PDB file of C-alpha atoms in Angstrom:
ATOM      1  CA  ARG A   1      55.884  -1.459 -13.419  1.00 50.00           C
ATOM      2  CA  SER A   2      53.194  -3.050 -11.374  1.00 65.00           C
ATOM      3  CA  ASP A   3      49.698  -4.196 -12.278  1.00 84.00           C
ATOM      4  CA  ILE A   4      48.258  -1.054 -10.663  1.00 89.00           C
ATOM      5  CA  ASN A   5      50.221   1.106 -13.110  1.00 89.00           C
ATOM      6  CA  GLU A   6      48.779  -0.861 -16.012  1.00 91.00           C
ATOM      7  CA  MET A   7      45.284  -0.254 -14.617  1.00 93.00           C
ATOM      8  CA  ILE A   8      46.008   3.467 -14.290  1.00 94.00           C
ATOM      9  CA  ASP A   9      47.118   3.531 -17.934  1.00 95.00           C
ATOM     10  CA  VAL A  10      43.970   1.650 -19.001  1.00 96.00           C
ATOM     11  CA  VAL A  11      41.768   4.183 -17.205  1.00 97.00           C
ATOM     12  CA  PHE A  12      43.698   7.025 -18.883  1.00 97.00           C
ATOM     13  CA  PHE A  13      43.127   5.580 -22.360  1.00 98.00           C
ATOM     14  CA  ILE A  14      39.456   4.835 -21.678  1.00 97.00           C
ATOM     15  CA  GLU A  15      38.880   8.406 -20.470  1.00 98.00           C
ATOM     16  CA  GLU A  16      40.774   9.970 -23.380  1.00 97.00           C
ATOM     17  CA  LEU A  17      38.958   7.861 -25.966  1.00 97.00           C
ATOM     18  CA  GLN A  18      35.646   8.707 -24.287  1.00 97.00           C
ATOM     19  CA  LYS A  19      36.464  12.414 -24.817  1.00 96.00           C
ATOM     20  CA  LEU A  20      36.740  11.601 -28.530  1.00 95.00           C
ATOM     21  CA  ALA A  21      33.308   9.894 -28.428  1.00 95.00           C
ATOM     22  CA  LEU A  22      34.991   6.497 -28.789  1.00 96.00           C
ATOM     23  CA  PRO A  23      33.699   4.295 -25.983  1.00 96.00           C
ATOM     24  CA  VAL A  24      35.790   1.265 -25.049  1.00 97.00           C
ATOM     25  CA  GLY A  25      33.679  -1.870 -24.667  1.00 97.00           C
ATOM     26  CA  ASN A  26      36.304  -4.269 -23.304  1.00 97.00           C
ATOM     27  CA  VAL A  27      39.950  -4.334 -22.246  1.00 97.00           C
ATOM     28  CA  ASP A  28      42.457  -7.172 -22.300  1.00 96.00           C
ATOM     29  CA  ILE A  29      45.691  -6.592 -20.371  1.00 93.00           C
ATOM     30  CA  ARG A  30      47.814  -9.345 -21.883  1.00 91.00           C
ATOM     31  CA  ASN A  31      51.014  -8.000 -20.291  1.00 88.00           C
ATOM     32  CA  GLU A  32      52.649  -4.623 -19.669  1.00 84.00           C
ATOM     33  CA  ASN A  33      53.678  -4.455 -23.334  1.00 91.00           C
ATOM     34  CA  MET A  34      50.269  -5.285 -24.762  1.00 94.00           C
ATOM     35  CA  ILE A  35      46.970  -3.793 -23.655  1.00 96.00           C
ATOM     36  CA  VAL A  36      44.096  -4.258 -26.091  1.00 97.00           C
ATOM     37  CA  LEU A  37      41.217  -1.758 -26.038  1.00 98.00           C
ATOM     38  CA  PHE A  38      38.167  -3.131 -27.837  1.00 98.00           C
ATOM     39  CA  LEU A  39      35.909  -0.527 -29.429  1.00 97.00           C
ATOM     40  CA  GLU A  40      32.766  -1.148 -31.456  1.00 94.00           C
ATOM     41  CA  GLU A  41      34.427  -0.987 -34.883  1.00 92.00           C
ATOM     42  CA  TYR A  42      38.073  -1.827 -34.132  1.00 96.00           C
ATOM     43  CA  GLU A  43      40.702  -2.513 -31.507  1.00 97.00           C
ATOM     44  CA  ILE A  44      43.567  -0.357 -30.309  1.00 98.00           C
ATOM     45  CA  LEU A  45      46.814  -1.755 -28.904  1.00 98.00           C
ATOM     46  CA  VAL A  46      48.790   0.268 -26.373  1.00 97.00           C
ATOM     47  CA  SER A  47      51.628  -0.403 -23.938  1.00 96.00           C
ATOM     48  CA  SER A  48      52.301   0.437 -20.309  1.00 93.00           C
ATOM     49  CA  THR A  49      56.027   0.603 -21.048  1.00 93.00           C
ATOM     50  CA  LYS A  50      55.689   3.491 -23.537  1.00 94.00           C
ATOM     51  CA  ASP A  51      54.669   7.027 -22.632  1.00 96.00           C
ATOM     52  CA  THR A  52      50.861   7.189 -22.528  1.00 96.00           C
ATOM     53  CA  LEU A  53      50.678  10.815 -23.686  1.00 97.00           C
ATOM     54  CA  GLU A  54      52.830   9.994 -26.722  1.00 97.00           C
ATOM     55  CA  GLN A  55      50.631   7.017 -27.585  1.00 97.00           C
ATOM     56  CA  MET A  56      47.474   9.107 -27.193  1.00 97.00           C
ATOM     57  CA  ALA A  57      48.934  11.832 -29.423  1.00 97.00           C
ATOM     58  CA  GLN A  58      49.675   9.205 -32.106  1.00 97.00           C
ATOM     59  CA  LEU A  59      46.161   7.825 -31.765  1.00 96.00           C
ATOM     60  CA  LYS A  60      44.569  11.236 -32.195  1.00 96.00           C
ATOM     61  CA  VAL A  61      46.603  12.014 -35.323  1.00 96.00           C
ATOM     62  CA  VAL A  62      45.889   8.674 -36.989  1.00 96.00           C
ATOM     63  CA  LEU A  63      42.203   8.624 -36.041  1.00 95.00           C
ATOM     64  CA  GLU A  64      41.715  12.166 -37.357  1.00 95.00           C
ATOM     65  CA  GLN A  65      43.414  11.292 -40.658  1.00 95.00           C
ATOM     66  CA  PHE A  66      41.271   8.179 -41.016  1.00 94.00           C
ATOM     67  CA  ARG A  67      38.070  10.068 -40.231  1.00 92.00           C
ATOM     68  CA  THR A  68      38.703  12.749 -42.833  1.00 94.00           C
ATOM     69  CA  LYS A  69      39.599  10.137 -45.485  1.00 94.00           C
ATOM     70  CA  ALA A  70      36.868   7.660 -44.399  1.00 92.00           C
ATOM     71  CA  VAL A  71      39.460   4.903 -43.970  1.00 91.00           C
ATOM     72  CA  GLU A  72      38.182   1.713 -42.357  1.00 94.00           C
ATOM     73  CA  PHE A  73      40.501  -0.384 -40.214  1.00 96.00           C
ATOM     74  CA  SER A  74      40.210  -3.222 -37.720  1.00 97.00           C
ATOM     75  CA  ARG A  75      43.307  -2.691 -35.577  1.00 97.00           C
ATOM     76  CA  LEU A  76      45.529   0.255 -34.668  1.00 97.00           C
ATOM     77  CA  ASP A  77      48.741  -0.461 -32.754  1.00 98.00           C
ATOM     78  CA  VAL A  78      50.600   2.507 -31.228  1.00 97.00           C
ATOM     79  CA  ARG A  79      53.062   0.517 -29.104  1.00 96.00           C
ATOM     80  CA  PHE A  80      55.927   1.216 -31.481  1.00 94.00           C
ATOM     81  CA  GLU A  81      57.649   4.278 -32.924  1.00 93.00           C
ATOM     82  CA  LYS A  82      55.343   4.244 -35.947  1.00 94.00           C
ATOM     83  CA  PRO A  83      51.710   3.145 -35.656  1.00 95.00           C
ATOM     84  CA  ILE A  84      50.783  -0.175 -37.266  1.00 96.00           C
ATOM     85  CA  VAL A  85      47.379  -0.410 -38.935  1.00 96.00           C
ATOM     86  CA  VAL A  86      45.384  -3.421 -40.082  1.00 97.00           C
ATOM     87  CA  PHE A  87      42.883  -2.259 -42.690  1.00 95.00           C
ATOM     88  CA  LYS A  88      39.457  -3.822 -43.197  1.00 90.00           C
ATOM     89  CA  LYS A  89      39.163  -6.004 -46.265  1.00 78.00           C
TER      90      LYS A  89
END
């Protein structure tokens, strides 16, 4: 995939997170396998090589669970089959 596809994916994630009232402050496209979205409280890692809709669905499920349980975390990585979470200490 080309750089333009990575940018398209970044815009998709920014727009989807905005719909959830989660504004993205910064983005770091490290490579096609690692795009870091920096939000106010935490960062989210996504990939251009994995289906964006699947990653967004995982994000929504995890974020909803964390909101209802008031779980605090610093990083959420949905690049893999199962999301990886780094909890705040």
